[in-house]
PDB file of C-alpha atoms in Angstrom:
ATOM      1  CA  MET A   1     -15.928 -41.587  50.477  1.00 50.00           C
ATOM      2  CA  ARG A   2     -18.929 -41.726  52.982  1.00 54.00           C
ATOM      3  CA  LYS A   3     -20.019 -38.312  51.703  1.00 53.00           C
ATOM      4  CA  LYS A   4     -19.758 -39.472  48.119  1.00 54.00           C
ATOM      5  CA  ILE A   5     -21.866 -42.607  48.874  1.00 55.00           C
ATOM      6  CA  GLY A   6     -24.392 -40.391  50.703  1.00 57.00           C
ATOM      7  CA  LEU A   7     -24.630 -37.910  47.827  1.00 56.00           C
ATOM      8  CA  MET A   8     -25.195 -40.798  45.234  1.00 57.00           C
ATOM      9  CA  ILE A   9     -27.989 -42.145  47.473  1.00 60.00           C
ATOM     10  CA  ALA A  10     -29.491 -38.604  47.838  1.00 61.00           C
ATOM     11  CA  LEU A  11     -29.342 -38.146  44.098  1.00 58.00           C
ATOM     12  CA  PHE A  12     -31.072 -41.418  43.292  1.00 58.00           C
ATOM     13  CA  ALA A  13     -33.685 -40.571  45.914  1.00 60.00           C
ATOM     14  CA  LEU A  14     -34.243 -37.126  44.435  1.00 59.00           C
ATOM     15  CA  MET A  15     -34.473 -38.777  40.965  1.00 55.00           C
ATOM     16  CA  ALA A  16     -37.176 -41.169  42.325  1.00 54.00           C
ATOM     17  CA  VAL A  17     -39.136 -38.299  43.780  1.00 53.00           C
ATOM     18  CA  LEU A  18     -38.881 -35.916  40.837  1.00 52.00           C
ATOM     19  CA  SER A  19     -39.808 -38.833  38.417  1.00 48.00           C
ATOM     20  CA  GLY A  20     -43.127 -39.240  40.321  1.00 47.00           C
ATOM     21  CA  CYS A  21     -43.926 -35.544  40.490  1.00 49.00           C
ATOM     22  CA  GLY A  22     -44.739 -32.710  38.161  1.00 49.00           C
ATOM     23  CA  SER A  23     -45.993 -33.346  34.609  1.00 65.00           C
ATOM     24  CA  MET A  24     -45.246 -37.047  34.398  1.00 69.00           C
ATOM     25  CA  ASN A  25     -48.825 -37.670  33.198  1.00 73.00           C
ATOM     26  CA  GLU A  26     -48.732 -35.147  30.477  1.00 86.00           C
ATOM     27  CA  PRO A  27     -47.553 -36.175  27.021  1.00 89.00           C
ATOM     28  CA  ILE A  28     -44.522 -34.383  25.742  1.00 91.00           C
ATOM     29  CA  THR A  29     -44.908 -32.490  22.434  1.00 88.00           C
ATOM     30  CA  LYS A  30     -43.190 -29.722  20.600  1.00 89.00           C
ATOM     31  CA  ASP A  31     -45.809 -27.420  22.177  1.00 87.00           C
ATOM     32  CA  SER A  32     -44.847 -28.312  25.699  1.00 87.00           C
ATOM     33  CA  THR A  33     -43.644 -25.284  27.718  1.00 86.00           C
ATOM     34  CA  GLY A  34     -41.244 -24.661  30.541  1.00 86.00           C
ATOM     35  CA  ILE A  35     -37.457 -24.930  30.641  1.00 88.00           C
ATOM     36  CA  TRP A  36     -37.419 -28.521  31.820  1.00 86.00           C
ATOM     37  CA  ASP A  37     -39.743 -29.771  29.012  1.00 89.00           C
ATOM     38  CA  THR A  38     -38.452 -27.563  26.280  1.00 90.00           C
ATOM     39  CA  TYR A  39     -34.756 -28.074  26.882  1.00 89.00           C
ATOM     40  CA  PHE A  40     -34.432 -31.427  28.285  1.00 89.00           C
ATOM     41  CA  VAL A  41     -37.344 -33.721  27.781  1.00 92.00           C
ATOM     42  CA  TYR A  42     -38.714 -32.768  24.355  1.00 94.00           C
ATOM     43  CA  PRO A  43     -35.220 -32.922  22.512  1.00 95.00           C
ATOM     44  CA  LEU A  44     -34.641 -36.452  23.871  1.00 96.00           C
ATOM     45  CA  SER A  45     -38.230 -37.437  22.972  1.00 96.00           C
ATOM     46  CA  TRP A  46     -37.510 -36.182  19.482  1.00 96.00           C
ATOM     47  CA  LEU A  47     -34.458 -38.221  19.158  1.00 96.00           C
ATOM     48  CA  ILE A  48     -36.245 -41.300  20.174  1.00 96.00           C
ATOM     49  CA  THR A  49     -39.007 -40.741  17.589  1.00 96.00           C
ATOM     50  CA  TYR A  50     -36.307 -39.804  14.937  1.00 96.00           C
ATOM     51  CA  PHE A  51     -34.459 -43.142  15.384  1.00 97.00           C
ATOM     52  CA  ALA A  52     -37.768 -45.009  15.664  1.00 96.00           C
ATOM     53  CA  ASP A  53     -38.803 -43.693  12.152  1.00 95.00           C
ATOM     54  CA  LEU A  54     -35.399 -44.627  10.864  1.00 96.00           C
ATOM     55  CA  THR A  55     -35.650 -48.251  12.190  1.00 94.00           C
ATOM     56  CA  GLY A  56     -39.203 -49.071  11.043  1.00 93.00           C
ATOM     57  CA  GLU A  57     -40.907 -47.814  14.211  1.00 92.00           C
ATOM     58  CA  ASN A  58     -38.817 -49.825  16.346  1.00 95.00           C
ATOM     59  CA  TYR A  59     -39.068 -47.857  19.544  1.00 95.00           C
ATOM     60  CA  GLY A  60     -37.037 -50.368  21.697  1.00 94.00           C
ATOM     61  CA  LEU A  61     -34.145 -50.109  19.372  1.00 96.00           C
ATOM     62  CA  ALA A  62     -34.471 -46.339  19.111  1.00 96.00           C
ATOM     63  CA  ILE A  63     -34.245 -46.122  23.048  1.00 95.00           C
ATOM     64  CA  ILE A  64     -31.245 -48.268  22.825  1.00 95.00           C
ATOM     65  CA  ILE A  65     -29.507 -46.060  20.202  1.00 97.00           C
ATOM     66  CA  VAL A  66     -30.374 -42.742  22.155  1.00 96.00           C
ATOM     67  CA  THR A  67     -29.004 -44.445  25.342  1.00 94.00           C
ATOM     68  CA  LEU A  68     -25.718 -45.206  23.535  1.00 95.00           C
ATOM     69  CA  LEU A  69     -25.534 -41.606  22.298  1.00 95.00           C
ATOM     70  CA  ILE A  70     -26.040 -40.186  25.816  1.00 93.00           C
ATOM     71  CA  ARG A  71     -23.435 -42.628  27.300  1.00 90.00           C
ATOM     72  CA  THR A  72     -20.951 -41.550  24.551  1.00 93.00           C
ATOM     73  CA  ALA A  73     -21.553 -37.858  25.224  1.00 91.00           C
ATOM     74  CA  LEU A  74     -21.064 -38.478  28.852  1.00 87.00           C
ATOM     75  CA  LEU A  75     -17.872 -40.534  28.384  1.00 87.00           C
ATOM     76  CA  PRO A  76     -15.575 -37.710  29.259  1.00 86.00           C
ATOM     77  CA  LEU A  77     -17.310 -37.047  32.632  1.00 81.00           C
ATOM     78  CA  MET A  78     -17.041 -40.843  33.347  1.00 79.00           C
ATOM     79  CA  ILE A  79     -13.398 -40.849  32.563  1.00 81.00           C
ATOM     80  CA  GLN A  80     -12.887 -37.741  34.750  1.00 77.00           C
ATOM     81  CA  GLN A  81     -14.830 -39.474  37.618  1.00 75.00           C
ATOM     82  CA  THR A  82     -12.657 -42.632  37.352  1.00 75.00           C
ATOM     83  CA  ARG A  83      -9.416 -40.537  37.244  1.00 78.00           C
ATOM     84  CA  SER A  84     -10.635 -38.629  40.389  1.00 76.00           C
ATOM     85  CA  SER A  85     -11.480 -41.880  42.188  1.00 74.00           C
ATOM     86  CA  LYS A  86      -8.027 -43.344  41.440  1.00 77.00           C
ATOM     87  CA  ALA A  87      -6.331 -40.053  42.621  1.00 78.00           C
ATOM     88  CA  MET A  88      -8.307 -40.116  45.886  1.00 78.00           C
ATOM     89  CA  GLN A  89      -7.336 -43.741  46.314  1.00 77.00           C
ATOM     90  CA  ALA A  90      -3.638 -42.943  45.796  1.00 79.00           C
ATOM     91  CA  VAL A  91      -3.642 -40.481  48.704  1.00 82.00           C
ATOM     92  CA  GLN A  92      -5.606 -42.742  51.093  1.00 80.00           C
ATOM     93  CA  PRO A  93      -2.551 -44.069  52.856  1.00 83.00           C
ATOM     94  CA  GLU A  94      -1.336 -40.499  53.670  1.00 86.00           C
ATOM     95  CA  ILE A  95      -4.788 -39.502  54.782  1.00 83.00           C
ATOM     96  CA  GLN A  96      -4.855 -42.596  57.142  1.00 84.00           C
ATOM     97  CA  LYS A  97      -1.561 -41.475  58.558  1.00 85.00           C
ATOM     98  CA  LEU A  98      -2.940 -37.985  59.231  1.00 83.00           C
ATOM     99  CA  ARG A  99      -5.961 -39.456  60.797  1.00 82.00           C
ATOM    100  CA  GLU A 100      -3.702 -41.619  63.176  1.00 84.00           C
ATOM    101  CA  LYS A 101      -1.668 -38.521  63.961  1.00 81.00           C
ATOM    102  CA  TYR A 102      -4.700 -36.342  64.828  1.00 78.00           C
ATOM    103  CA  LYS A 103      -6.908 -39.010  66.161  1.00 77.00           C
ATOM    104  CA  SER A 104      -7.983 -36.837  69.205  1.00 72.00           C
ATOM    105  CA  LYS A 105     -11.578 -35.577  68.736  1.00 76.00           C
ATOM    106  CA  ASP A 106     -11.045 -32.107  70.216  1.00 77.00           C
ATOM    107  CA  ALA A 107     -11.892 -29.138  67.992  1.00 77.00           C
ATOM    108  CA  ASN A 108      -8.261 -27.861  67.597  1.00 79.00           C
ATOM    109  CA  THR A 109      -6.907 -31.277  66.580  1.00 78.00           C
ATOM    110  CA  GLN A 110      -9.635 -31.816  64.074  1.00 81.00           C
ATOM    111  CA  GLN A 111      -9.078 -28.398  62.589  1.00 83.00           C
ATOM    112  CA  LYS A 112      -5.399 -29.301  62.066  1.00 82.00           C
ATOM    113  CA  LEU A 113      -6.485 -32.565  60.450  1.00 83.00           C
ATOM    114  CA  GLN A 114      -8.618 -30.707  58.059  1.00 86.00           C
ATOM    115  CA  GLN A 115      -5.929 -28.201  57.172  1.00 85.00           C
ATOM    116  CA  GLU A 116      -3.332 -30.884  56.650  1.00 85.00           C
ATOM    117  CA  THR A 117      -5.676 -32.966  54.676  1.00 85.00           C
ATOM    118  CA  MET A 118      -6.488 -29.935  52.347  1.00 86.00           C
ATOM    119  CA  ALA A 119      -2.757 -29.339  52.009  1.00 85.00           C
ATOM    120  CA  LEU A 120      -2.176 -32.917  51.044  1.00 83.00           C
ATOM    121  CA  PHE A 121      -5.067 -32.689  48.337  1.00 82.00           C
ATOM    122  CA  GLN A 122      -3.363 -29.442  46.993  1.00 82.00           C
ATOM    123  CA  LYS A 123       0.076 -31.000  46.960  1.00 82.00           C
ATOM    124  CA  ASN A 124      -1.199 -34.018  44.849  1.00 79.00           C
ATOM    125  CA  GLY A 125      -3.592 -32.117  42.745  1.00 76.00           C
ATOM    126  CA  VAL A 126      -6.606 -33.920  44.154  1.00 78.00           C
ATOM    127  CA  ASN A 127     -10.094 -32.344  44.186  1.00 75.00           C
ATOM    128  CA  PRO A 128     -12.300 -34.282  46.567  1.00 71.00           C
ATOM    129  CA  LEU A 129     -15.421 -32.832  44.877  1.00 68.00           C
ATOM    130  CA  ALA A 130     -14.257 -33.702  41.263  1.00 65.00           C
ATOM    131  CA  GLY A 131     -15.834 -37.214  41.533  1.00 62.00           C
ATOM    132  CA  CYS A 132     -19.227 -35.734  42.450  1.00 68.00           C
ATOM    133  CA  LEU A 133     -19.440 -33.164  39.709  1.00 68.00           C
ATOM    134  CA  PRO A 134     -20.067 -35.749  36.854  1.00 71.00           C
ATOM    135  CA  LEU A 135     -23.018 -37.156  38.956  1.00 71.00           C
ATOM    136  CA  LEU A 136     -24.511 -33.694  39.298  1.00 76.00           C
ATOM    137  CA  ILE A 137     -24.331 -33.283  35.530  1.00 79.00           C
ATOM    138  CA  GLN A 138     -25.519 -36.572  34.619  1.00 81.00           C
ATOM    139  CA  MET A 139     -28.548 -36.802  36.703  1.00 82.00           C
ATOM    140  CA  PRO A 140     -30.647 -34.112  34.973  1.00 85.00           C
ATOM    141  CA  ILE A 141     -29.902 -35.719  31.571  1.00 89.00           C
ATOM    142  CA  LEU A 142     -30.813 -39.189  32.777  1.00 85.00           C
ATOM    143  CA  LEU A 143     -33.873 -37.897  34.461  1.00 87.00           C
ATOM    144  CA  GLY A 144     -34.955 -35.991  31.284  1.00 90.00           C
ATOM    145  CA  PHE A 145     -34.388 -39.252  29.266  1.00 92.00           C
ATOM    146  CA  TYR A 146     -36.641 -41.069  31.708  1.00 88.00           C
ATOM    147  CA  HIS A 147     -39.291 -38.443  31.278  1.00 91.00           C
ATOM    148  CA  ALA A 148     -38.920 -38.521  27.565  1.00 93.00           C
ATOM    149  CA  ILE A 149     -39.533 -42.325  27.449  1.00 92.00           C
ATOM    150  CA  MET A 150     -42.481 -42.175  29.926  1.00 89.00           C
ATOM    151  CA  ARG A 151     -44.125 -39.167  28.135  1.00 92.00           C
ATOM    152  CA  THR A 152     -43.700 -40.115  24.500  1.00 93.00           C
ATOM    153  CA  GLY A 153     -47.046 -41.733  24.080  1.00 90.00           C
ATOM    154  CA  GLU A 154     -46.305 -43.597  20.894  1.00 92.00           C
ATOM    155  CA  ILE A 155     -43.751 -45.806  22.720  1.00 93.00           C
ATOM    156  CA  ALA A 156     -46.566 -47.523  24.831  1.00 91.00           C
ATOM    157  CA  ASN A 157     -48.127 -48.706  21.663  1.00 92.00           C
ATOM    158  CA  HIS A 158     -45.252 -50.906  20.521  1.00 94.00           C
ATOM    159  CA  ASN A 159     -43.457 -54.038  21.621  1.00 92.00           C
ATOM    160  CA  PHE A 160     -39.820 -54.904  22.007  1.00 91.00           C
ATOM    161  CA  LEU A 161     -38.264 -58.366  22.395  1.00 89.00           C
ATOM    162  CA  TRP A 162     -40.462 -60.272  24.994  1.00 90.00           C
ATOM    163  CA  PHE A 163     -42.451 -57.348  26.488  1.00 88.00           C
ATOM    164  CA  ASP A 164     -44.936 -54.616  25.873  1.00 89.00           C
ATOM    165  CA  LEU A 165     -43.173 -51.111  26.023  1.00 89.00           C
ATOM    166  CA  GLY A 166     -46.272 -49.778  27.723  1.00 87.00           C
ATOM    167  CA  ASP A 167     -45.915 -52.175  30.656  1.00 87.00           C
ATOM    168  CA  PRO A 168     -43.159 -53.112  32.970  1.00 85.00           C
ATOM    169  CA  ASP A 169     -40.984 -56.146  32.118  1.00 86.00           C
ATOM    170  CA  PRO A 170     -43.139 -59.092  33.327  1.00 87.00           C
ATOM    171  CA  TYR A 171     -40.118 -61.254  34.086  1.00 90.00           C
ATOM    172  CA  TYR A 172     -37.930 -58.594  35.753  1.00 90.00           C
ATOM    173  CA  ILE A 173     -35.067 -59.496  33.324  1.00 91.00           C
ATOM    174  CA  LEU A 174     -34.201 -55.955  32.521  1.00 90.00           C
ATOM    175  CA  PRO A 175     -33.846 -54.805  36.248  1.00 91.00           C
ATOM    176  CA  LEU A 176     -31.613 -57.895  36.957  1.00 93.00           C
ATOM    177  CA  VAL A 177     -29.454 -57.203  33.879  1.00 92.00           C
ATOM    178  CA  ALA A 178     -29.153 -53.494  34.947  1.00 91.00           C
ATOM    179  CA  GLY A 179     -27.924 -54.575  38.409  1.00 92.00           C
ATOM    180  CA  LEU A 180     -25.534 -57.121  37.004  1.00 93.00           C
ATOM    181  CA  THR A 181     -23.962 -54.745  34.535  1.00 91.00           C
ATOM    182  CA  THR A 182     -23.682 -52.034  37.321  1.00 87.00           C
ATOM    183  CA  PHE A 183     -21.908 -54.597  39.401  1.00 88.00           C
ATOM    184  CA  LEU A 184     -19.497 -55.467  36.541  1.00 88.00           C
ATOM    185  CA  GLN A 185     -18.913 -51.806  35.963  1.00 81.00           C
ATOM    186  CA  GLN A 186     -17.988 -51.140  39.508  1.00 78.00           C
ATOM    187  CA  LYS A 187     -15.868 -54.234  39.605  1.00 79.00           C
ATOM    188  CA  ILE A 188     -13.857 -53.178  36.631  1.00 78.00           C
ATOM    189  CA  MET A 189     -13.353 -49.690  38.032  1.00 69.00           C
ATOM    190  CA  MET A 190     -12.069 -51.165  41.317  1.00 70.00           C
ATOM    191  CA  GLY A 191      -9.778 -53.573  39.376  1.00 67.00           C
ATOM    192  CA  GLY A 192      -7.585 -50.664  38.456  1.00 57.00           C
ATOM    193  CA  MET A 193      -7.094 -49.578  42.080  1.00 57.00           C
ATOM    194  CA  ASP A 194      -4.616 -50.872  44.577  1.00 57.00           C
ATOM    195  CA  ASN A 195      -6.222 -51.962  47.852  1.00 58.00           C
ATOM    196  CA  PRO A 196      -9.652 -50.292  47.485  1.00 60.00           C
ATOM    197  CA  ASN A 197     -10.937 -48.886  50.807  1.00 60.00           C
ATOM    198  CA  PRO A 198     -13.903 -50.562  52.592  1.00 66.00           C
ATOM    199  CA  GLN A 199     -16.317 -47.789  51.417  1.00 66.00           C
ATOM    200  CA  MET A 200     -15.459 -48.636  47.716  1.00 67.00           C
ATOM    201  CA  LYS A 201     -16.051 -52.323  48.454  1.00 72.00           C
ATOM    202  CA  MET A 202     -19.478 -51.342  50.096  1.00 77.00           C
ATOM    203  CA  LEU A 203     -20.471 -49.288  47.080  1.00 75.00           C
ATOM    204  CA  LEU A 204     -19.679 -52.409  44.894  1.00 77.00           C
ATOM    205  CA  TYR A 205     -22.611 -54.126  46.414  1.00 81.00           C
ATOM    206  CA  ILE A 206     -24.897 -51.173  47.293  1.00 86.00           C
ATOM    207  CA  MET A 207     -25.150 -49.705  43.786  1.00 84.00           C
ATOM    208  CA  PRO A 208     -26.344 -52.772  41.976  1.00 88.00           C
ATOM    209  CA  VAL A 209     -28.995 -53.365  44.640  1.00 90.00           C
ATOM    210  CA  MET A 210     -30.165 -49.653  44.291  1.00 89.00           C
ATOM    211  CA  ILE A 211     -30.286 -49.989  40.466  1.00 89.00           C
ATOM    212  CA  VAL A 212     -32.388 -53.215  40.629  1.00 91.00           C
ATOM    213  CA  VAL A 213     -34.901 -51.581  43.162  1.00 89.00           C
ATOM    214  CA  PHE A 214     -35.282 -48.473  41.116  1.00 86.00           C
ATOM    215  CA  ALA A 215     -35.622 -50.369  37.877  1.00 86.00           C
ATOM    216  CA  ILE A 216     -38.276 -52.492  39.228  1.00 86.00           C
ATOM    217  CA  ASN A 217     -40.191 -49.454  40.367  1.00 82.00           C
ATOM    218  CA  PHE A 218     -39.644 -47.415  37.238  1.00 76.00           C
TER     219      PHE A 218
END
């Protein structure tokens, strides 16, 4: 679980770095070149523009529609991630017993602990990396969507609800809503687990804070 939390933090940090680098200041068009722009950013930009045209140039609503489409497409990965988390949670008592049995820090003991832990995973059909794979797949898509929003020039010329789409939310309502919904999502996921471990409880509070910080900066 510590490795998973570390991976998530690293992915978000990488997303922050990549979002500020490269061609962020260059508008995205059908003539944009490169694998990233051609196959990730432009198709998402085209989708936003397409739905904006359908909704009377309502780019805010178009972004919401494309967001829902992306989340629906990623739903199988989210289900897999939830199942993997529950499977890992189910074997935690056995893992704890193994750690108690092999609590010595010498190399031979730790090697036996790793071997028996892997045997336990195989016996129960648990893949410790299965919960990380969806994150690795989601991140390029979400980063591409962020680029598409930032580099579709027409978006900045429109308003939605209480703010100008070309400027940050002046009242920080959207970042706070993002943090709250992230907290509720994590809470619901934990609700289906028996006695979630301390790392899961830590993640419940770390993720919303991270989302709020990144949302304010983005």
